[in-house]
Coordinates of C-alpha atoms in Angstrom, one line a residue:
M1 CA 2.9 -47.2 -22.5
T2 CA 1.3 -48.3 -19.2
E3 CA -1.8 -46.8 -17.7
G4 CA 0.3 -45.3 -14.8
E5 CA 2.7 -43.6 -17.3
E6 CA -0.2 -42.1 -19.2
T7 CA -1.6 -40.7 -16.0
S8 CA 1.8 -39.3 -15.0
E9 CA 2.2 -37.6 -18.4
A10 CA -1.3 -36.1 -18.2
V11 CA -0.5 -34.6 -14.8
H12 CA 2.7 -33.0 -16.2
E13 CA 0.8 -31.5 -19.1
T14 CA -1.9 -30.0 -16.9
P15 CA -1.3 -26.2 -16.8
P16 CA -1.0 -24.5 -13.4
A17 CA -4.3 -23.6 -11.8
G18 CA -4.7 -19.9 -11.0
V19 CA -2.9 -16.9 -12.4
G20 CA -0.5 -16.8 -9.5
A21 CA 0.6 -20.4 -10.2
Q22 CA 1.0 -19.4 -13.9
L23 CA 3.3 -16.5 -13.1
R24 CA 5.4 -18.6 -10.8
A25 CA 5.7 -21.5 -13.3
A26 CA 6.8 -19.0 -16.0
R27 CA 9.4 -17.5 -13.7
E28 CA 10.8 -20.8 -12.6
A29 CA 10.8 -22.0 -16.2
Q30 CA 13.2 -19.1 -17.0
G31 CA 15.3 -20.0 -14.0
K32 CA 14.7 -16.7 -12.2
S33 CA 14.6 -16.6 -8.4
V34 CA 12.2 -14.4 -6.3
D35 CA 15.1 -12.1 -5.5
A36 CA 16.0 -11.7 -9.2
M37 CA 12.4 -10.9 -10.1
A38 CA 12.3 -8.3 -7.4
A39 CA 15.5 -6.7 -8.7
T40 CA 14.4 -6.5 -12.3
T41 CA 10.8 -5.4 -11.7
R42 CA 11.4 -3.2 -8.7
I43 CA 8.6 -5.0 -6.9
S44 CA 9.4 -6.0 -3.3
V45 CA 10.2 -9.7 -2.5
R46 CA 7.2 -9.8 -0.2
H47 CA 4.8 -8.7 -3.1
I48 CA 6.5 -11.1 -5.5
E49 CA 5.7 -14.0 -3.1
H50 CA 2.1 -12.8 -2.7
L51 CA 1.7 -12.8 -6.6
D52 CA 3.2 -16.3 -6.8
N53 CA 0.7 -17.6 -4.2
G54 CA -2.3 -15.8 -5.8
E55 CA -2.7 -13.8 -2.5
F56 CA -3.8 -10.6 -4.2
D57 CA -5.9 -9.5 -1.2
L58 CA -2.6 -9.1 0.7
L59 CA -1.2 -6.5 -1.7
P60 CA -1.7 -2.7 -1.0
G61 CA -4.9 -2.6 -3.1
R62 CA -6.7 -3.8 -6.2
I63 CA -5.1 -1.3 -8.5
Y64 CA -1.6 -2.4 -7.2
A65 CA -2.4 -6.1 -7.7
I66 CA -3.3 -5.5 -11.3
G67 CA -0.3 -3.2 -12.0
F68 CA 2.2 -5.5 -10.3
A69 CA 0.8 -8.6 -12.1
K70 CA 1.1 -6.9 -15.5
T71 CA 4.7 -5.9 -14.7
Y72 CA 5.5 -9.5 -13.6
A73 CA 3.8 -10.9 -16.7
K74 CA 5.9 -8.7 -19.1
E75 CA 9.1 -9.9 -17.4
V76 CA 8.4 -13.6 -17.8
G77 CA 6.9 -13.4 -21.3
L78 CA 3.2 -13.8 -20.5
D79 CA 0.4 -11.6 -22.0
P80 CA 0.0 -8.7 -19.5
E81 CA -3.6 -7.9 -20.5
D82 CA -4.6 -11.6 -20.2
V83 CA -2.9 -11.8 -16.8
A84 CA -4.6 -8.6 -15.7
D85 CA -8.0 -10.0 -16.7
Q86 CA -7.4 -13.2 -14.7
V87 CA -6.4 -11.1 -11.7
R88 CA -9.6 -9.0 -11.9
A89 CA -11.6 -12.2 -12.3
E90 CA -10.0 -13.9 -9.3
M91 CA -10.3 -10.8 -7.1
G92 CA -14.0 -10.6 -8.2
E93 CA -14.6 -14.2 -7.2
E94 CA -12.8 -13.6 -3.8
R95 CA -15.1 -10.7 -3.1
A96 CA -18.4 -12.2 -4.4
D97 CA -19.8 -12.4 -0.9
H98 CA -19.1 -8.7 -0.3
T99 CA -20.5 -7.0 -3.4
N100 CA -22.5 -4.4 -1.6
Y101 CA -19.6 -3.5 0.7
D102 CA -17.1 -3.2 -2.1
A103 CA -19.4 -0.9 -4.0
T104 CA -18.7 1.8 -1.5
F105 CA -15.3 0.8 0.1
E106 CA -12.5 -1.4 -1.2
P107 CA -10.0 -2.4 1.4
G108 CA -6.5 -1.2 0.6
D109 CA -7.6 1.3 -2.0
P110 CA -5.3 4.3 -1.2
A111 CA -7.8 6.8 -2.6
R112 CA -10.5 5.8 -0.1
A113 CA -9.0 3.8 2.7
P114 CA -8.5 5.6 6.0
G115 CA -4.8 6.1 6.9
R116 CA -3.3 3.5 9.2
K117 CA -1.7 6.4 11.2
L118 CA -5.2 7.6 11.9
M119 CA -6.4 4.1 12.9
W120 CA -3.5 3.6 15.4
F121 CA -3.9 7.2 16.8
S122 CA -7.6 6.4 17.4
I123 CA -6.8 3.2 19.3
F124 CA -4.2 5.1 21.4
A125 CA -6.8 7.9 22.1
V126 CA -9.4 5.4 23.1
A127 CA -7.0 3.6 25.4
L128 CA -6.1 6.8 27.2
L129 CA -9.8 7.8 27.5
L130 CA -10.7 4.4 29.0
A131 CA -7.9 4.6 31.5
G132 CA -8.9 8.2 32.5
L133 CA -12.6 7.2 32.9
F134 CA -11.6 4.2 35.1
V135 CA -9.6 6.4 37.5
F136 CA -12.3 9.1 37.6
A137 CA -15.1 6.6 38.3
R138 CA -13.2 5.1 41.2
E139 CA -12.7 8.5 42.8
L140 CA -16.2 9.6 42.2
F141 CA -18.1 6.6 43.4
A142 CA -15.8 5.2 46.1
P143 CA -16.9 5.9 49.7
A144 CA -15.0 8.7 51.5
A145 CA -13.5 6.3 54.0
D146 CA -12.3 4.0 51.2
L147 CA -9.4 5.9 49.6
P148 CA -8.3 4.6 46.2
S149 CA -5.3 2.3 46.2
L150 CA -2.1 4.1 45.1
V151 CA -0.9 0.7 43.7
E152 CA -4.0 0.3 41.5
Q153 CA -3.6 3.9 40.2
E154 CA 0.0 3.3 39.4
Q155 CA -0.8 0.1 37.6
A156 CA -3.5 1.9 35.5
E157 CA -1.0 4.6 34.6
Q158 CA 1.6 2.1 33.6
A159 CA -0.9 0.3 31.5
A160 CA -1.8 3.5 29.7
Q161 CA 1.9 4.3 29.1
R162 CA 2.4 0.8 27.7
A163 CA -0.6 1.3 25.4
A164 CA 0.8 4.6 24.2
A165 CA 4.2 3.2 23.6
A166 CA 2.7 0.2 21.6
A167 CA 0.6 2.6 19.5
S168 CA 3.6 4.8 18.8
E169 CA 5.6 1.8 17.7
Q170 CA 2.8 0.7 15.3
V171 CA 2.7 4.2 13.8
A172 CA 6.4 4.2 13.3
A173 CA 6.3 0.8 11.6
Q174 CA 3.7 2.0 9.1
T175 CA 5.6 5.2 8.2
P176 CA 7.4 4.9 4.8
D177 CA 11.2 5.0 4.8
A178 CA 12.7 7.9 2.8
S179 CA 15.1 5.5 1.2
G180 CA 12.3 3.4 -0.3
D181 CA 11.6 3.3 -4.1
V182 CA 8.9 5.6 -5.3
T183 CA 6.2 3.9 -7.5
I184 CA 3.2 5.4 -9.3
T185 CA 0.3 3.3 -10.4
A186 CA -2.4 4.7 -12.7
E187 CA -6.1 4.4 -11.7
G188 CA -7.1 5.7 -15.1
E189 CA -5.4 7.0 -18.3
A190 CA -2.9 9.7 -17.3
W191 CA 0.1 11.3 -19.0
V192 CA 3.2 11.6 -16.9
R193 CA 6.8 12.7 -17.4
I194 CA 9.5 11.8 -14.9
A195 CA 12.8 13.7 -15.2
D196 CA 15.9 14.2 -13.0
G197 CA 17.2 17.4 -11.5
E198 CA 19.2 18.2 -14.6
G199 CA 16.2 17.8 -16.9
R200 CA 17.0 14.4 -18.3
V201 CA 13.7 12.6 -19.0
L202 CA 13.6 9.2 -17.3
N203 CA 10.2 8.2 -18.5
E204 CA 7.4 9.9 -20.5
E205 CA 4.2 8.0 -21.5
I206 CA 0.5 7.8 -21.1
L207 CA -0.2 5.2 -18.4
A208 CA -3.3 3.1 -18.7
E209 CA -5.3 1.8 -15.7
G210 CA -3.1 -0.6 -13.7
D211 CA 0.2 0.5 -15.4
S212 CA 3.0 1.4 -12.9
F213 CA 6.4 3.0 -13.0
T214 CA 9.1 3.0 -10.4
V215 CA 11.5 6.0 -10.2
P216 CA 15.1 4.7 -10.6
S217 CA 16.7 4.6 -7.1
D218 CA 19.8 6.4 -8.5
A219 CA 17.9 9.3 -10.0
E220 CA 19.0 12.6 -8.5
N221 CA 16.2 15.1 -7.5
P222 CA 13.5 13.4 -9.6
Q223 CA 10.6 15.6 -10.7
I224 CA 7.1 14.8 -12.1
S225 CA 4.9 16.6 -14.6
T226 CA 1.2 15.6 -15.1
A227 CA -2.2 17.0 -15.4
R228 CA -4.0 14.1 -13.7
P229 CA -2.5 13.7 -10.2
D230 CA -5.9 12.5 -9.0
L231 CA -5.4 9.3 -11.1
L232 CA -1.9 8.5 -9.8
A233 CA -1.6 6.4 -6.7
I234 CA 1.8 6.6 -5.0
T235 CA 3.8 4.2 -2.8
I236 CA 7.2 4.5 -1.1
G237 CA 8.8 1.2 -0.4
G238 CA 5.4 -0.5 -1.0
K239 CA 3.6 1.8 1.5
A240 CA 0.8 4.1 0.3
V241 CA 1.3 7.9 0.6
P242 CA -1.2 10.7 -0.3
K243 CA -1.6 11.6 -3.9
L244 CA -0.2 15.0 -5.2
A245 CA -3.8 16.2 -5.5
E246 CA -7.3 14.7 -5.3
E247 CA -8.6 16.7 -8.3
M248 CA -7.4 17.5 -11.9
R249 CA -4.4 19.9 -11.6
T250 CA -1.3 20.6 -13.6
F251 CA 2.1 19.9 -12.1
I252 CA 5.2 20.9 -13.9
D253 CA 8.6 19.6 -12.6
E254 CA 7.1 18.9 -9.1
P255 CA 9.8 17.4 -6.7
F256 CA 9.1 13.6 -6.7
S257 CA 11.7 12.0 -4.4
A258 CA 10.7 9.9 -1.4
R259 CA 11.9 12.7 0.9
A260 CA 10.0 15.4 -0.9
L261 CA 6.8 13.3 -0.9
L262 CA 7.1 12.6 2.8
A263 CA 7.7 16.3 3.6
R264 CA 4.7 17.2 1.4
G265 CA 2.5 14.8 3.3
Q266 CA 3.6 16.2 6.7
Q267 CA 2.9 19.7 5.5
T268 CA -0.6 18.7 4.2
Q269 CA -1.4 17.2 7.6
A270 CA -0.1 20.3 9.5
E271 CA -2.2 22.8 7.5
P272 CA -5.7 21.7 8.9
E273 CA -4.2 21.6 12.4
S274 CA -2.9 25.2 12.1
Q275 CA -6.2 26.4 10.7
A276 CA -8.1 24.7 13.5
A277 CA -5.8 26.4 16.1
S278 CA -6.3 29.8 14.6
R279 CA -10.0 29.5 15.0

């Protein structure tokens, strides 16, 4: 065997670097495509690609990265706990320069991150405020003989309208679709039971931290029972929605379809507004 052949063989025997590369290599070794993995694991194609590339910071949050990686590992025959430990280690290395920041706020954490709707609404409000201040300042400080230009006013109004339209489009893009899959991911040990409208149990288990379960898309009127809703992060189509509750509370056969969760979130947002109006 020549020196070149020995080097080539050594390269082929070198295991993939990084947990993302290991997951991808295991999937390709089984002849499974990204679309096939997405169908069997109920993880979106976009998230499968992030896992393959080791781009854990692009997933909805740390808890989802761990849960999705464990589900992926089970499907391709790797040790889920070993994979989860590697993901934690890699994410810890990525955030080594932000230790003090992460101790109080972890980007993408659905339990603590401010809602994207609120962020875009704030941008829209600031844009309107700046446009209003601009027009008011011109009228206040312009000399009496120098009337404000109607053309400039119209341009400012059009700019404000464009900013409002752009903000509305961004909010709509971040709103979950009622047809998306509902997934729960445990942030701690929590018992859950998912059943359909006729009482057939679809899943009943004690989820450990990082474990996830996706409600079958063909389940009719799914319902959830749990005593730890505060430990269950929820996504619809990969987009985070509010938890059932932020404290320990017992739910028995609570409606758990995407439509029911979205309606519940709208009702939760409307209650503070109605209370403020009554004052």
